[in-house]
Coordinates of N, CA and C and ligand atoms in Angstrom, one line a residue:
M1 N 29.6 1.9 35.0 CA 28.7 1.4 33.9 C 29.1 2.2 32.6
G2 N 29.2 1.4 31.6 CA 29.6 2.4 30.3 C 28.3 3.1 29.9
V3 N 28.5 3.7 28.6 CA 27.5 4.4 28.2 C 26.8 3.4 27.2
L4 N 25.4 3.4 27.3 CA 24.8 2.2 26.2 C 24.7 2.8 24.9
P5 N 25.0 1.9 24.0 CA 25.0 2.1 22.7 C 23.6 2.4 22.1
T6 N 23.5 3.4 21.2 CA 22.5 3.7 20.7 C 22.2 3.1 19.4
A7 N 21.0 3.0 18.6 CA 20.7 2.3 17.4 C 21.7 2.9 16.4
S8 N 21.7 4.3 16.2 CA 22.4 5.1 15.4 C 24.0 4.7 15.3
D9 N 24.5 4.4 16.8 CA 26.2 3.9 16.8 C 26.4 2.5 16.2
A10 N 25.2 1.7 16.7 CA 25.4 0.3 16.4 C 25.3 0.0 14.8
W11 N 24.3 1.0 14.2 CA 24.0 0.8 12.7 C 25.3 1.6 11.8
N12 N 25.7 2.6 12.4 CA 26.7 3.3 11.8 C 27.9 2.3 11.5
E13 N 28.3 1.6 12.6 CA 29.3 0.6 12.6 C 29.1 -0.5 11.7
E14 N 27.7 -1.1 11.9 CA 27.4 -2.1 10.8 C 27.5 -1.9 9.2
Y15 N 27.0 -0.7 9.0 CA 27.3 -0.1 7.6 C 28.6 -0.1 7.2
R16 N 29.7 0.6 8.0 CA 31.1 0.7 8.0 C 31.6 -0.7 7.5
R17 N 30.8 -1.8 8.3 CA 31.6 -3.1 8.0 C 30.9 -3.7 6.7
G18 N 30.2 -3.1 6.1 CA 29.6 -3.7 4.7 C 28.1 -4.2 4.7
R19 N 27.5 -4.1 5.9 CA 26.0 -4.3 5.9 C 25.3 -4.2 4.6
Y20 N 24.6 -5.2 4.3 CA 23.7 -5.1 3.1 C 24.5 -4.9 1.6
A21 N 25.5 -4.7 1.7 CA 26.3 -4.3 0.4 C 26.0 -5.6 -0.6
G22 N 25.5 -5.3 -1.6 CA 25.1 -6.2 -2.6 C 24.2 -6.9 -2.3
E23 N 23.1 -6.8 -1.3 CA 22.1 -8.0 -0.9 C 21.0 -7.4 -1.8
P24 N 20.0 -8.3 -2.2 CA 19.0 -8.1 -3.2 C 17.8 -7.4 -2.1
P25 N 16.8 -6.9 -2.7 CA 15.7 -6.4 -1.9 C 14.9 -7.4 -1.4
V26 N 14.1 -7.3 -0.2 CA 13.1 -8.3 0.2 C 12.1 -8.3 -0.5
A27 N 11.5 -9.6 -0.5 CA 10.2 -9.7 -1.7 C 9.3 -8.7 -1.3
F28 N 8.9 -8.5 -0.3 CA 7.9 -7.6 0.4 C 7.8 -6.4 -0.6
V29 N 9.0 -5.9 -1.1 CA 9.2 -4.7 -2.0 C 8.0 -4.5 -3.2
D30 N 7.9 -6.0 -3.9 CA 7.1 -6.2 -4.9 C 5.6 -6.0 -4.4
D31 N 5.4 -6.4 -3.2 CA 3.9 -6.2 -2.6 C 3.5 -4.6 -2.7
I32 N 4.7 -4.0 -2.1 CA 4.6 -2.4 -2.0 C 4.1 -1.8 -3.2
L33 N 5.3 -2.2 -4.1 CA 4.9 -1.4 -5.6 C 3.6 -2.0 -6.1
A34 N 3.4 -3.3 -6.0 CA 1.6 -3.5 -6.4 C 0.8 -2.7 -6.0
A35 N 0.9 -2.5 -4.4 CA -0.2 -2.0 -3.7 C -0.3 -0.4 -4.1
A36 N 0.9 0.3 -4.3 CA 1.0 1.4 -4.7 C 0.5 1.8 -6.2
A37 N 0.8 0.9 -7.1 CA 0.3 0.9 -8.3 C -1.2 0.7 -8.4
R38 N -1.9 -0.1 -7.5 CA -3.3 -0.2 -7.7 C -4.1 1.0 -7.1
E39 N -3.5 1.9 -6.2 CA -3.9 2.8 -5.5 C -3.7 4.3 -6.2
G40 N -2.7 4.1 -7.0 CA -2.3 5.5 -8.1 C -1.4 6.2 -7.1
I41 N -0.6 5.7 -6.1 CA 0.2 6.4 -5.3 C 1.6 6.5 -6.1
D42 N 2.3 7.5 -6.1 CA 3.6 7.6 -6.7 C 4.7 8.4 -5.8
S43 N 4.2 8.5 -4.5 CA 5.2 9.3 -3.7 C 5.0 8.6 -2.3
G44 N 6.2 8.8 -1.3 CA 6.1 8.2 0.0 C 7.3 8.6 0.8
L45 N 7.3 7.9 2.1 CA 8.3 8.1 3.2 C 8.8 6.8 3.4
Y46 N 10.1 6.5 3.5 CA 10.7 5.3 3.9 C 11.3 5.5 5.2
V47 N 10.7 5.1 6.3 CA 11.5 5.2 7.7 C 12.5 4.0 7.8
G48 N 13.7 4.6 8.2 CA 14.8 3.4 8.4 C 15.4 2.8 7.1
C49 N 15.7 3.7 6.0 CA 15.7 3.1 4.6 C 17.3 2.5 4.6
G50 N 17.9 2.7 5.7 CA 19.5 2.1 5.5 C 20.2 2.6 4.4
N51 N 21.1 1.8 3.7 CA 21.9 2.1 2.5 C 21.2 1.8 1.3
G52 N 19.8 1.3 1.3 CA 19.1 1.4 -0.1 C 18.9 0.3 -0.7
R53 N 19.0 -1.1 0.2 CA 18.9 -2.4 -0.8 C 17.3 -2.4 -1.1
N54 N 16.4 -1.8 -0.3 CA 15.0 -1.7 -0.8 C 14.7 -0.6 -1.5
L55 N 15.1 0.7 -0.9 CA 14.8 2.0 -1.5 C 14.9 2.2 -2.8
L56 N 16.1 1.6 -3.2 CA 16.4 2.1 -4.8 C 15.6 1.2 -5.6
P57 N 15.2 -0.2 -5.2 CA 14.2 -0.9 -6.3 C 12.8 -0.2 -6.2
L58 N 12.3 0.4 -5.1 CA 11.1 1.1 -5.0 C 11.1 2.3 -5.8
V59 N 12.3 3.1 -5.8 CA 12.6 4.4 -6.5 C 12.5 3.8 -8.1
D60 N 13.3 2.9 -8.5 CA 13.1 2.4 -9.7 C 12.1 1.9 -10.4
G61 N 11.4 1.3 -9.4 CA 9.9 0.9 -9.8 C 8.9 2.1 -10.0
G62 N 9.4 3.2 -9.7 CA 8.4 4.5 -10.0 C 8.0 5.1 -8.8
L63 N 8.5 4.9 -7.6 CA 8.1 5.5 -6.5 C 9.0 6.7 -6.2
D64 N 8.4 7.9 -5.8 CA 9.3 9.1 -5.4 C 9.6 8.8 -3.8
V65 N 10.3 8.1 -3.3 CA 10.3 7.8 -1.9 C 11.5 8.6 -1.3
M66 N 11.0 9.1 -0.1 CA 12.0 10.1 0.8 C 12.4 8.9 1.8
G67 N 13.9 9.1 1.6 CA 14.5 8.2 2.8 C 14.9 8.8 4.2
L68 N 14.7 8.2 5.3 CA 14.9 8.7 6.5 C 15.7 7.6 7.4
D69 N 16.7 8.0 8.0 CA 17.6 7.1 8.8 C 18.2 7.7 9.8
V70 N 18.3 7.0 11.0 CA 19.3 7.6 12.3 C 20.6 7.5 12.1
S71 N 21.0 6.6 11.0 CA 22.4 6.3 11.1 C 23.0 7.3 9.4
A72 N 23.9 8.3 10.2 CA 24.5 9.0 9.0 C 25.2 8.2 8.1
E73 N 25.8 7.2 8.4 CA 26.7 6.5 7.5 C 25.7 5.6 6.5
A74 N 24.6 5.3 6.8 CA 23.5 4.8 5.9 C 23.3 5.8 4.7
V75 N 22.9 7.1 5.3 CA 22.5 8.2 4.4 C 23.9 8.3 3.5
R76 N 24.9 8.4 4.0 CA 26.1 8.7 3.3 C 26.2 7.8 2.1
Q77 N 26.3 6.6 2.3 CA 26.5 5.5 1.5 C 25.5 5.4 0.5
L78 N 24.1 5.7 0.7 CA 23.3 5.9 -0.3 C 23.3 6.9 -1.3
A79 N 23.8 8.1 -0.6 CA 23.9 9.3 -1.4 C 24.9 9.0 -2.5
R80 N 26.0 8.4 -1.8 CA 27.2 8.1 -2.8 C 26.8 7.4 -4.2
R81 N 25.9 6.2 -3.6 CA 25.5 5.2 -4.8 C 24.6 5.9 -5.6
R82 N 23.8 6.6 -5.2 CA 22.8 7.4 -6.1 C 22.7 9.0 -5.8
P83 N 23.5 9.5 -6.2 CA 23.6 10.9 -6.2 C 22.4 11.8 -6.5
D84 N 21.8 11.3 -7.6 CA 20.4 11.7 -8.1 C 19.4 11.6 -6.9
R85 N 19.4 10.7 -6.0 CA 18.6 10.9 -4.8 C 18.8 11.6 -3.6
A86 N 20.4 12.1 -3.6 CA 20.7 12.7 -2.4 C 19.7 13.7 -1.6
D87 N 19.1 14.6 -2.6 CA 18.3 15.6 -1.9 C 16.9 15.1 -1.5
R88 N 16.7 13.6 -1.6 CA 15.4 13.1 -1.0 C 15.8 12.0 0.1
L89 N 17.0 12.3 0.7 CA 17.6 11.5 1.9 C 17.5 12.6 2.9
R90 N 17.3 12.0 4.2 CA 17.5 12.8 5.4 C 18.1 12.1 6.5
H91 N 18.8 12.6 7.2 CA 19.5 12.1 8.4 C 18.6 12.3 9.7
G92 N 17.8 11.4 10.2 CA 17.0 11.7 11.6 C 16.0 10.8 11.6
D93 N 15.0 10.9 12.6 CA 13.7 10.0 12.8 C 12.7 10.8 12.6
L94 N 11.5 10.3 12.9 CA 10.2 10.8 12.6 C 10.1 12.3 13.1
E95 N 10.7 12.3 14.3 CA 10.5 13.8 15.1 C 11.1 14.8 14.4
S96 N 12.1 14.5 13.6 CA 12.9 15.5 12.8 C 11.9 16.1 11.7
L97 N 11.0 15.4 11.3 CA 10.2 15.9 9.9 C 9.3 17.1 10.4
P98 N 9.0 17.8 9.5 CA 7.9 18.9 10.0 C 6.5 18.3 10.5
V99 N 6.5 19.1 11.5 CA 5.0 18.7 12.4 C 3.9 18.6 11.3
G100 N 3.2 17.8 11.4 CA 2.1 17.6 10.7 C 2.3 17.1 9.2
R101 N 3.5 16.8 8.7 CA 3.4 16.5 7.5 C 3.2 15.0 7.2
T102 N 2.4 14.7 6.1 CA 1.9 13.1 5.9 C 2.4 12.8 4.5
W103 N 2.2 11.7 4.3 CA 2.5 11.1 3.0 C 1.6 9.9 2.4
P104 N 1.3 9.7 1.2 CA 0.1 9.0 0.8 C 0.6 7.2 1.0
L105 N 2.0 7.1 1.3 CA 2.6 5.7 1.5 C 3.7 6.0 2.6
V106 N 3.7 5.2 3.6 CA 4.9 5.3 4.5 C 5.2 3.7 4.4
I107 N 6.5 3.6 4.6 CA 7.3 2.2 4.7 C 8.3 2.1 5.9
G108 N 8.1 1.0 6.6 CA 9.0 0.6 7.6 C 9.4 -0.7 7.5
I109 N 10.6 -1.0 7.0 CA 11.1 -2.4 6.9 C 12.1 -2.7 7.8
Q110 N 11.7 -3.6 8.9 CA 12.6 -4.1 9.9 C 13.2 -2.9 10.9
V111 N 12.5 -1.7 11.0 CA 12.9 -0.7 11.8 C 11.9 -0.5 13.0
F112 N 10.8 -1.0 13.1 CA 9.8 -0.4 14.1 C 10.2 -1.4 15.4
Q113 N 11.0 -2.2 15.1 CA 11.4 -3.3 16.3 C 12.5 -2.9 17.4
H114 N 13.1 -1.8 17.0 CA 14.1 -1.1 17.9 C 13.6 -0.6 18.9
G115 N 14.4 -0.8 20.1 CA 13.7 -0.4 21.7 C 12.7 -1.6 21.9
N116 N 12.4 -1.2 23.2 CA 11.6 -2.1 24.2 C 10.0 -2.0 23.5
R117 N 9.3 -2.8 24.1 CA 7.7 -2.8 23.8 C 7.3 -1.3 23.6
D118 N 7.3 -0.6 24.7 CA 6.8 0.7 24.8 C 7.4 1.6 23.6
Q119 N 8.8 1.5 23.4 CA 9.1 2.3 22.4 C 9.0 1.9 20.9
A120 N 8.5 0.6 20.8 CA 8.3 0.0 19.4 C 7.0 0.6 19.0
H121 N 6.1 0.6 20.2 CA 4.6 0.7 19.9 C 4.6 2.4 19.8
R122 N 5.4 3.2 20.4 CA 5.3 4.5 20.1 C 5.5 4.7 18.6
H123 N 6.8 4.2 18.3 CA 7.3 4.4 17.0 C 6.1 4.1 15.8
I124 N 5.5 2.9 16.1 CA 4.4 2.7 15.0 C 3.4 3.7 15.3
R125 N 3.0 4.1 16.5 CA 2.0 5.1 16.4 C 2.7 6.6 15.6
A126 N 4.0 6.9 16.0 CA 4.4 7.9 15.2 C 4.2 7.8 13.6
A127 N 4.6 6.5 13.2 CA 4.4 6.6 11.7 C 3.1 6.4 11.2
Q128 N 2.3 5.9 12.2 CA 0.7 5.9 11.5 C 0.3 7.4 11.3
R129 N 0.8 8.4 12.3 CA 0.4 9.8 12.0 C 0.9 10.3 10.9
R130 N 2.0 9.9 10.3 CA 2.7 10.4 9.1 C 1.9 9.8 7.9
V131 N 0.8 9.0 8.0 CA 0.2 8.7 6.8 C -1.1 9.2 6.4
E132 N -1.3 9.8 5.4 CA -2.5 10.7 4.9 C -3.6 9.8 5.1
P133 N -4.8 10.3 5.6 CA -6.2 9.4 5.7 C -6.1 8.7 4.3
G134 N -6.5 7.6 4.3 CA -6.8 6.7 3.0 C -5.4 6.2 2.5
G135 N -4.4 6.7 3.1 CA -3.1 6.4 2.5 C -2.6 4.9 3.0
L136 N -1.4 4.3 2.8 CA -1.1 3.1 3.1 C 0.2 3.0 4.1
L137 N 0.2 2.1 5.0 CA 1.4 2.0 6.0 C 1.9 0.5 5.7
C138 N 3.0 0.3 5.3 CA 3.6 -0.9 5.0 C 4.7 -1.4 5.9
V139 N 4.4 -2.4 6.6 CA 5.3 -3.0 7.8 C 5.8 -4.1 7.7
R140 N 7.1 -4.4 7.8 CA 7.9 -5.6 8.1 C 8.7 -5.5 9.4
V141 N 8.2 -6.5 10.4 CA 8.7 -6.2 11.6 C 9.0 -7.5 12.3
N142 N 10.2 -7.7 13.3 CA 10.4 -8.9 14.0 C 9.0 -9.8 14.6
A143 N 8.9 -11.0 14.4 CA 7.8 -11.8 15.0 C 8.4 -12.4 16.0
A144 N 7.6 -12.9 16.9 CA 7.8 -13.3 18.1 C 8.0 -14.9 17.9
G145 N 8.0 -15.7 16.5 CA 8.1 -17.0 16.5 C 9.6 -17.2 16.2
T146 N 10.4 -16.0 16.0 CA 11.9 -16.0 15.7 C 12.7 -16.8 16.8
D147 N 13.7 -17.7 16.3 CA 14.7 -18.3 17.3 C 15.6 -17.0 17.5
V148 N 15.5 -16.5 18.7 CA 16.5 -15.1 18.8 C 17.8 -15.7 19.1
W149 N 18.7 -14.9 18.1 CA 20.2 -15.3 18.3 C 21.1 -14.1 17.7
P150 N 22.2 -13.6 18.2 CA 22.9 -14.6 19.1 C 22.4 -14.3 20.6
A151 N 23.5 -14.5 21.6 CA 23.2 -14.3 22.9 C 22.6 -13.0 23.4
H152 N 21.5 -13.1 24.2 CA 20.7 -12.1 24.7 C 20.1 -12.4 26.0
E153 N 19.4 -11.3 26.7 CA 18.6 -11.7 27.9 C 17.1 -11.2 27.3
V154 N 16.0 -11.9 27.6 CA 14.7 -11.3 27.4 C 14.2 -10.4 28.8
T155 N 14.0 -9.3 28.4 CA 13.8 -8.3 29.4 C 12.3 -7.9 29.7
E156 N 11.5 -8.5 28.9 CA 9.8 -8.3 29.2 C 9.1 -9.2 28.1
R157 N 8.1 -9.6 28.8 CA 7.0 -10.4 27.9 C 5.8 -9.9 28.1
G158 N 5.1 -9.7 27.0 CA 3.6 -9.4 27.2 C 2.8 -10.4 27.2
A159 N 1.4 -10.3 27.8 CA 0.3 -11.3 27.9 C 0.0 -11.7 26.5
D160 N 0.1 -10.7 25.4 CA -0.2 -11.1 24.0 C 0.7 -11.8 23.3
G161 N 2.1 -12.2 24.0 CA 3.0 -12.9 23.4 C 4.1 -12.4 22.9
G162 N 4.2 -11.1 22.8 CA 5.3 -10.1 22.2 C 6.2 -9.9 23.4
F163 N 7.5 -9.8 23.0 CA 8.7 -10.0 24.1 C 9.9 -9.0 23.4
S164 N 10.7 -8.5 24.5 CA 11.6 -7.6 24.3 C 13.0 -8.5 24.7
V165 N 14.2 -8.1 23.8 CA 15.4 -8.7 24.4 C 16.4 -7.7 24.7
S166 N 17.6 -7.7 25.3 CA 18.8 -6.9 25.2 C 19.9 -8.0 24.8
Y167 N 20.3 -7.6 23.5 CA 21.5 -8.5 23.0 C 22.8 -8.4 24.1
T168 N 23.5 -9.3 24.3 CA 24.9 -9.6 24.8 C 26.0 -10.0 24.2
A169 N 25.8 -9.9 22.7 CA 26.7 -10.4 21.8 C 26.5 -10.0 20.4
G170 N 27.2 -9.7 19.5 CA 27.1 -9.5 18.0 C 26.7 -8.2 17.8
A171 N 26.3 -7.7 16.7 CA 26.4 -6.6 16.1 C 25.2 -5.5 17.1
K172 N 24.3 -6.1 17.7 CA 23.3 -5.5 18.4 C 23.6 -5.6 20.1
N173 N 24.8 -5.8 20.1 CA 25.3 -6.0 21.5 C 24.6 -4.5 22.4
G174 N 24.1 -4.9 23.5 CA 23.7 -3.6 24.2 C 22.3 -2.9 23.8
L175 N 21.9 -3.4 22.5 CA 20.7 -2.7 22.2 C 19.2 -3.5 22.5
D176 N 18.4 -2.9 22.9 CA 17.0 -3.5 22.9 C 16.3 -3.7 21.6
I177 N 15.7 -5.0 21.5 CA 15.0 -5.1 20.3 C 13.6 -5.7 20.8
H178 N 12.5 -5.6 19.9 CA 11.3 -6.0 20.4 C 10.8 -7.1 19.4
F179 N 10.3 -8.2 19.8 CA 9.8 -9.3 18.8 C 8.0 -9.1 18.9
F180 N 7.3 -8.9 17.8 CA 5.8 -8.8 18.1 C 5.1 -10.0 17.8
S181 N 4.2 -10.2 18.7 CA 3.1 -11.2 18.3 C 2.1 -10.7 17.3
G182 N 1.4 -11.7 16.6 CA 0.6 -11.1 15.6 C -0.5 -10.5 16.1
D183 N -1.1 -10.9 17.2 CA -2.2 -10.2 18.0 C -1.7 -8.8 18.4
E184 N -0.5 -8.8 18.9 CA -0.3 -7.4 19.2 C -0.1 -6.4 18.2
L185 N 0.5 -7.0 17.1 CA 0.6 -6.0 15.9 C -0.7 -5.6 15.3
Q186 N -1.4 -6.8 15.3 CA -2.9 -6.2 14.7 C -3.7 -5.5 15.7
Q187 N -3.4 -5.5 16.9 CA -4.1 -4.6 17.8 C -3.7 -3.2 17.7
L188 N -2.5 -3.0 17.2 CA -1.9 -1.5 17.1 C -2.6 -1.1 15.8
F189 N -3.2 -2.0 14.8 CA -3.7 -1.3 13.6 C -5.3 -1.4 13.8
D190 N -5.8 -1.6 14.7 CA -7.4 -1.9 15.3 C -8.0 -0.5 14.6
G191 N -8.9 -0.8 13.4 CA -9.6 0.0 12.9 C -8.9 0.2 11.4
W192 N -7.9 -0.1 11.0 CA -7.2 0.2 10.0 C -7.5 -1.2 9.0
P193 N -8.4 -1.1 7.9 CA -8.3 -2.2 7.0 C -7.2 -2.5 6.1
A194 N -7.1 -3.8 6.2 CA -5.9 -4.6 5.7 C -5.9 -4.6 4.1
V195 N -4.8 -4.2 3.6 CA -4.8 -4.1 2.1 C -3.9 -5.2 1.9
L196 N -2.8 -5.6 2.6 CA -2.2 -7.2 2.5 C -2.4 -7.7 4.0
P197 N -3.1 -8.4 4.5 CA -3.5 -9.1 5.5 C -2.0 -9.5 6.0
I198 N -1.8 -9.4 7.3 CA -0.7 -9.8 8.2 C -0.2 -11.5 7.7
R199 N 0.9 -11.6 7.6 CA 1.7 -12.7 7.0 C 2.9 -13.0 7.5
A200 N 3.4 -14.1 7.7 CA 4.8 -14.6 8.7 C 5.7 -14.8 7.3
H201 N 6.8 -14.2 7.4 CA 7.8 -14.6 6.4 C 9.1 -15.1 7.0
R202 N 9.4 -16.4 6.6 CA 10.4 -17.1 7.6 C 11.7 -17.5 6.9
T203 N 12.8 -17.1 7.5 CA 14.1 -17.3 6.7 C 15.0 -18.1 7.6
E204 N 15.5 -19.4 7.2 CA 16.4 -20.2 7.8 C 17.7 -19.7 7.7
R205 N 18.3 -19.5 9.0 CA 19.8 -18.9 9.1 C 20.9 -20.1 8.3
T206 N 21.7 -19.3 7.7 CA 22.8 -20.1 7.1 C 23.7 -20.8 8.2
P207 N 23.8 -22.2 8.2 CA 24.6 -22.8 9.4 C 26.0 -22.2 9.3
P208 N 26.8 -22.2 10.3 CA 26.6 -22.7 11.7 C 25.7 -21.8 12.5
A209 N 25.2 -20.5 11.9 CA 24.1 -19.8 12.8 C 23.0 -20.7 12.8
P210 N 22.2 -20.8 13.8 CA 21.1 -21.7 14.4 C 19.7 -21.3 14.0
G211 N 18.8 -21.9 13.8 CA 17.3 -21.8 13.8 C 16.9 -20.8 12.3
Q212 N 15.8 -20.2 12.8 CA 15.3 -19.3 11.8 C 14.8 -17.8 12.4
W213 N 14.7 -17.0 11.5 CA 14.0 -15.6 11.9 C 12.8 -15.3 11.4
T214 N 11.7 -14.8 11.8 CA 10.6 -14.6 11.2 C 10.1 -13.0 11.3
Q215 N 9.6 -12.6 10.1 CA 9.2 -11.2 9.9 C 7.6 -11.2 9.9
W216 N 6.9 -10.2 10.5 CA 5.5 -9.9 10.0 C 5.6 -9.2 8.9
E217 N 4.8 -9.3 8.0 CA 4.8 -8.2 6.8 C 3.2 -7.8 6.6
A218 N 2.9 -6.8 6.3 CA 1.5 -6.5 6.3 C 1.4 -4.9 5.6
I219 N 0.3 -4.5 5.0 CA 0.0 -3.2 4.6 C -1.4 -2.8 4.9
W220 N -1.5 -1.6 5.9 CA -2.7 -1.5 6.2 C -3.0 0.4 5.5
R221 N -4.4 0.2 5.8 CA -5.0 1.7 5.0 C -5.3 2.5 6.3
R222 N -4.8 3.8 6.4 CA -5.3 4.6 7.5 C -6.8 5.0 7.1
P223 N -7.5 4.9 8.2 CA -8.9 5.1 8.0 C -9.2 6.7 7.6
R224 N -10.2 7.0 6.8 CA -10.6 8.2 6.5 C -11.5 8.7 7.6
P225 N -11.3 10.0 7.9 CA -12.5 10.5 9.0 C -13.8 10.4 8.8
Ligands
SAM301 C1 17.6 -3.4 10.1 S1 18.1 -2.1 9.5 C2 17.1 -2.1 7.8 C3 17.4 -1.2 6.9 C4 16.4 -1.0 5.6 N1 15.0 -1.0 6.1 C5 16.5 -2.4 5.0 O1 15.6 -3.2 5.2 O2 17.5 -2.5 4.2 C6 17.2 -0.9 10.3 C7 17.5 0.5 10.1 O3 16.7 1.3 10.6 C8 17.3 2.6 11.2 N2 16.7 2.9 12.5 C9 16.6 2.5 13.7 N3 15.8 3.2 14.4 C10 15.6 4.4 13.6 C11 14.6 5.5 14.0 N4 13.8 5.5 14.9 N5 14.2 6.3 12.8 C12 14.7 5.9 11.5 N6 15.7 5.1 11.4 C13 16.0 4.1 12.5 C14 18.7 2.1 11.3 O4 19.8 2.9 11.3 C15 19.2 1.0 10.1 O5 19.4 1.7 9.1

């Protein structure tokens, strides 16, 4: 059996192939900027910032966002694109950050879905611990209503409708990826008031790619003790 690919290997390769180059930000960025402005928040942490299609509009919208990513290639590309932000980028995951450090705003766009259900849930819990009491956690993740494509095997199904797959083709070949049900995601934020209630954002794939992919988007506030 060969060595299993890691998310960082797969994403390094994807960014070298030009992933997201020239792509516009997701519309959720406007919701994040609006929520931050309402709350008077001017800084935050972006987990899985990639090569910057969403991070740079957040920065240009007035947020001093620190970017964190396990892909060294993503961080390199972003630093090359915006040298003025190089000292606000970090190659690593949440565990690599100083113990106990929190931010008033934490953002995860299409990152907390990496791994199986247990890994995805642990990642969300770890991100929650990085939010200051009263601060905001902005989440966009895979939804279970997605027509999963390309080839994959379903590896687990939860009673709440969430499931995980292992891809057998394409850019994520060999990677485990989780698809959350709405109830499952809501349950992870039990006791966190919604600033932007959970909603589904659906995107039709461009033919010949089949079907659609759906993402949950929401912003929650960490309760104050
Ligand atoms: C689907 S891409 C999204 C990138 C960016 N958020 C965007 O929307 O353009 C997922 C990103 O998460 C990163 N990633 C995956 N697991 C991670 C982890 N545990 N910690 C930090 N970054 C991670 C990958 O390297 C990749 O850049």
